[in-house]
Amino acid sequence: MKELLGDSSKQIKLGFLAGLVPREKSMVFERILFRATRGNVFLRQATVEDPVTDPVSGDKVNPTLHIFYKECLK
C-alpha cells in the first residue's frame, strides 16, 4: 500500500496564475506560455460572455479567462 501512496520527498508543488486576455490574442498568449515553459504547463481557458471594460483604453472587450498551472521549485 505504501508504494501506491508514493514517497513524500517526490511530491511536487503547483503554482497557478489566472487572468483575462482579449479573445483575438488568446492563441498567441497560449503559444507564448507553451514556449516560455518549454511545454511544462497545464492550461485551462473559459470564454467570458459579458464584455469587460479595458482599464487602459476604456473600451469594451470580449476576454477569455486563462488559468495556468506550473510546477514550483520551492
Coordinates of N, CA, C and O in Angstrom, one line a residue:
M1 N 0.8 -1.2 0.0 CA 0.0 0.0 0.0 C 0.9 1.3 0.0 O 0.5 2.2 -0.6
K2 N 2.0 1.2 0.6 CA 2.9 2.4 0.7 C 3.4 2.8 -0.7 O 3.6 3.9 -1.0
E3 N 3.6 1.8 -1.5 CA 4.1 2.1 -2.9 C 3.0 2.9 -3.7 O 3.4 3.7 -4.5
L4 N 1.8 2.6 -3.4 CA 0.7 3.3 -4.1 C 0.6 4.8 -3.7 O 0.3 5.7 -4.5
L5 N 0.9 5.1 -2.5 CA 0.9 6.4 -2.0 C 2.1 7.3 -2.5 O 2.0 8.5 -2.6
G6 N 3.2 6.6 -2.7 CA 4.4 7.3 -3.2 C 5.2 7.9 -2.0 O 4.8 8.0 -0.9
D7 N 6.4 8.3 -2.4 CA 7.3 8.9 -1.5 C 7.0 10.4 -1.3 O 6.9 11.1 -2.3
S8 N 6.9 10.8 -0.1 CA 6.6 12.2 0.2 C 7.7 13.2 -0.3 O 7.5 14.3 -0.5
S9 N 8.9 12.7 -0.4 CA 10.0 13.5 -0.9 C 9.9 13.8 -2.4 O 10.5 14.7 -2.9
K10 N 9.1 13.1 -3.1 CA 8.9 13.3 -4.5 C 7.6 14.1 -4.9 O 7.2 14.2 -6.0
Q11 N 7.0 14.7 -3.9 CA 5.8 15.5 -4.1 C 6.2 16.8 -4.8 O 7.2 17.3 -4.5
I12 N 5.3 17.2 -5.7 CA 5.6 18.5 -6.4 C 4.6 19.5 -5.9 O 3.5 19.2 -5.4
K13 N 5.0 20.8 -6.0 CA 4.1 21.9 -5.7 C 3.7 22.6 -6.9 O 4.5 22.8 -7.8
L14 N 2.4 22.9 -7.0 CA 1.9 23.6 -8.2 C 1.6 25.1 -7.8 O 1.0 25.3 -6.8
G15 N 1.9 26.0 -8.7 CA 1.5 27.3 -8.6 C 0.6 27.6 -9.7 O 0.6 26.9 -10.7
F16 N -0.2 28.7 -9.6 CA -1.1 29.0 -10.7 C -1.2 30.5 -10.8 O -0.9 31.3 -9.9
L17 N -1.7 30.9 -12.0 CA -1.9 32.3 -12.3 C -3.1 32.4 -13.2 O -3.3 31.5 -14.1
A18 N -4.0 33.3 -12.9 CA -5.2 33.5 -13.7 C -5.3 34.9 -14.2 O -4.8 35.9 -13.5
G19 N -6.0 35.1 -15.3 CA -6.1 36.4 -15.9 C -7.0 36.4 -17.1 O -7.3 35.4 -17.7
L20 N -7.4 37.6 -17.5 CA -8.2 37.8 -18.7 C -7.3 38.3 -19.9 O -6.5 39.2 -19.7
V21 N -7.6 37.7 -21.0 CA -6.8 38.0 -22.2 C -7.9 38.3 -23.3 O -8.8 37.5 -23.4
P22 N -7.7 39.3 -24.2 CA -8.7 39.5 -25.3 C -8.7 38.3 -26.1 O -7.7 37.6 -26.4
R23 N -9.9 38.0 -26.6 CA -10.1 36.7 -27.4 C -9.2 36.7 -28.6 O -8.7 35.6 -29.0
E24 N -9.0 37.8 -29.3 CA -8.2 37.8 -30.5 C -6.7 37.6 -30.2 O -6.0 37.2 -31.1
K25 N -6.3 37.7 -29.0 CA -4.9 37.4 -28.6 C -4.7 36.1 -27.8 O -3.6 35.8 -27.4
S26 N -5.8 35.4 -27.7 CA -5.8 34.2 -26.9 C -4.8 33.1 -27.4 O -4.0 32.5 -26.6
M27 N -4.8 32.8 -28.7 CA -3.9 31.8 -29.3 C -2.5 32.2 -29.2 O -1.6 31.4 -28.9
V28 N -2.2 33.5 -29.4 CA -0.8 34.0 -29.3 C -0.3 33.8 -27.8 O 0.8 33.4 -27.5
F29 N -1.2 34.2 -26.9 CA -0.9 34.0 -25.4 C -0.5 32.6 -25.1 O 0.4 32.3 -24.4
E30 N -1.4 31.7 -25.6 CA -1.1 30.2 -25.3 C 0.2 29.8 -25.9 O 1.0 29.0 -25.2
R31 N 0.5 30.2 -27.1 CA 1.8 29.8 -27.7 C 3.0 30.4 -26.9 O 4.0 29.7 -26.7
I32 N 2.9 31.6 -26.4 CA 4.0 32.2 -25.7 C 4.2 31.4 -24.4 O 5.3 31.2 -24.0
L33 N 3.1 31.1 -23.7 CA 3.2 30.3 -22.4 C 3.8 29.0 -22.7 O 4.7 28.5 -21.9
F34 N 3.4 28.3 -23.7 CA 4.0 27.0 -24.0 C 5.5 27.1 -24.3 O 6.2 26.3 -23.8
R35 N 5.9 28.0 -25.1 CA 7.3 28.2 -25.4 C 8.1 28.6 -24.2 O 9.2 28.2 -23.9
A36 N 7.5 29.6 -23.3 CA 8.3 30.1 -22.2 C 8.5 29.0 -21.1 O 9.5 29.0 -20.4
T37 N 7.5 28.1 -21.0 CA 7.6 27.0 -20.0 C 8.2 25.7 -20.6 O 8.2 24.7 -19.9
R38 N 8.5 25.7 -21.9 CA 9.0 24.5 -22.6 C 8.0 23.4 -22.5 O 8.3 22.2 -22.4
G39 N 6.7 23.7 -22.6 CA 5.7 22.8 -22.6 C 5.3 22.2 -21.3 O 4.4 21.4 -21.2
N40 N 5.9 22.7 -20.2 CA 5.7 22.2 -18.9 C 4.6 23.1 -18.2 O 4.9 23.7 -17.2
V41 N 3.4 23.1 -18.8 CA 2.3 23.9 -18.2 C 1.0 23.2 -18.5 O 0.8 22.5 -19.5
F42 N 0.1 23.4 -17.6 CA -1.3 22.9 -17.7 C -2.2 24.1 -17.8 O -2.2 24.9 -16.9
L43 N -2.8 24.3 -19.0 CA -3.6 25.5 -19.2 C -5.1 25.2 -19.4 O -5.5 24.2 -20.0
R44 N -5.9 26.0 -18.7 CA -7.4 25.9 -18.9 C -7.9 27.2 -19.3 O -7.3 28.3 -18.9
Q45 N -8.9 27.3 -20.1 CA -9.5 28.5 -20.5 C -11.0 28.4 -20.6 O -11.6 27.4 -20.7
A46 N -11.6 29.6 -20.4 CA -13.1 29.7 -20.5 C -13.5 31.0 -21.1 O -12.8 32.0 -20.9
T47 N -14.5 31.0 -21.9 CA -15.0 32.2 -22.6 C -15.8 33.0 -21.6 O -16.7 32.5 -20.9
V48 N -15.6 34.3 -21.5 CA -16.4 35.2 -20.7 C -17.5 35.8 -21.6 O -17.1 36.4 -22.6
E49 N -18.7 35.6 -21.3 CA -19.8 36.0 -22.1 C -20.0 37.5 -22.1 O -20.3 38.1 -23.2
D50 N -19.9 38.2 -21.0 CA -20.2 39.6 -20.9 C -18.9 40.4 -21.2 O -17.8 40.1 -20.8
P51 N -19.1 41.5 -22.0 CA -17.9 42.3 -22.3 C -17.4 43.0 -21.0 O -18.1 43.2 -20.0
V52 N -16.1 43.2 -21.0 CA -15.4 43.8 -19.8 C -14.7 45.1 -20.3 O -14.3 45.2 -21.4
T53 N -14.7 46.1 -19.4 CA -14.1 47.4 -19.8 C -12.6 47.3 -19.6 O -12.1 46.9 -18.5
D54 N -11.8 47.6 -20.7 CA -10.4 47.6 -20.6 C -9.9 48.8 -19.7 O -10.3 49.9 -20.0
P55 N -9.2 48.5 -18.7 CA -8.8 49.6 -17.8 C -7.8 50.7 -18.4 O -7.8 51.8 -18.0
V56 N -7.1 50.3 -19.5 CA -6.2 51.2 -20.1 C -6.9 52.1 -21.1 O -6.8 53.3 -21.1
S57 N -7.6 51.5 -22.0 CA -8.3 52.2 -23.1 C -9.7 52.6 -22.8 O -10.2 53.6 -23.4
G58 N -10.4 52.0 -21.9 CA -11.8 52.3 -21.6 C -12.8 51.6 -22.5 O -14.0 51.8 -22.4
D59 N -12.3 50.8 -23.5 CA -13.1 50.2 -24.5 C -13.7 48.9 -23.9 O -13.1 48.3 -23.0
K60 N -14.8 48.4 -24.4 CA -15.4 47.2 -24.1 C -14.7 46.1 -24.9 O -14.6 46.2 -26.1
V61 N -14.2 45.0 -24.2 CA -13.6 43.9 -24.9 C -14.2 42.6 -24.5 O -14.8 42.5 -23.4
N62 N -14.1 41.6 -25.3 CA -14.6 40.2 -25.0 C -13.4 39.4 -24.7 O -12.7 38.9 -25.5
P63 N -13.2 39.1 -23.4 CA -12.0 38.4 -23.0 C -12.2 36.9 -22.9 O -13.3 36.4 -22.9
T64 N -11.1 36.2 -22.7 CA -11.1 34.8 -22.4 C -10.3 34.7 -21.1 O -9.3 35.3 -20.9
L65 N -10.9 33.9 -20.2 CA -10.2 33.6 -18.9 C -9.2 32.5 -19.1 O -9.5 31.5 -19.6
H66 N -8.0 32.8 -18.6 CA -6.9 31.8 -18.7 C -6.4 31.5 -17.3 O -6.2 32.4 -16.5
I67 N -6.3 30.2 -17.0 CA -5.7 29.7 -15.7 C -4.6 28.8 -16.1 O -4.9 27.8 -16.8
F68 N -3.4 29.0 -15.7 CA -2.4 28.0 -16.0 C -1.6 27.6 -14.7 O -1.5 28.4 -13.8
Y69 N -1.3 26.4 -14.7 CA -0.6 25.8 -13.5 C 0.8 25.4 -13.9 O 1.0 24.8 -15.0
K70 N 1.7 25.6 -13.1 CA 3.1 25.3 -13.3 C 3.8 24.8 -12.1 O 3.4 25.2 -11.0
E71 N 4.7 23.9 -12.3 CA 5.4 23.3 -11.1 C 6.3 24.4 -10.5 O 7.0 25.1 -11.2
C72 N 6.3 24.4 -9.2 CA 7.1 25.4 -8.4 C 8.3 24.7 -7.9 O 8.3 23.6 -7.5
L73 N 9.4 25.4 -7.9 CA 10.7 24.8 -7.4 C 10.7 24.8 -5.9 O 11.3 23.9 -5.3
K74 N 10.2 25.8 -5.3 CA 10.2 25.8 -3.8 C 8.9 26.1 -3.3 O 8.0 26.6 -3.8

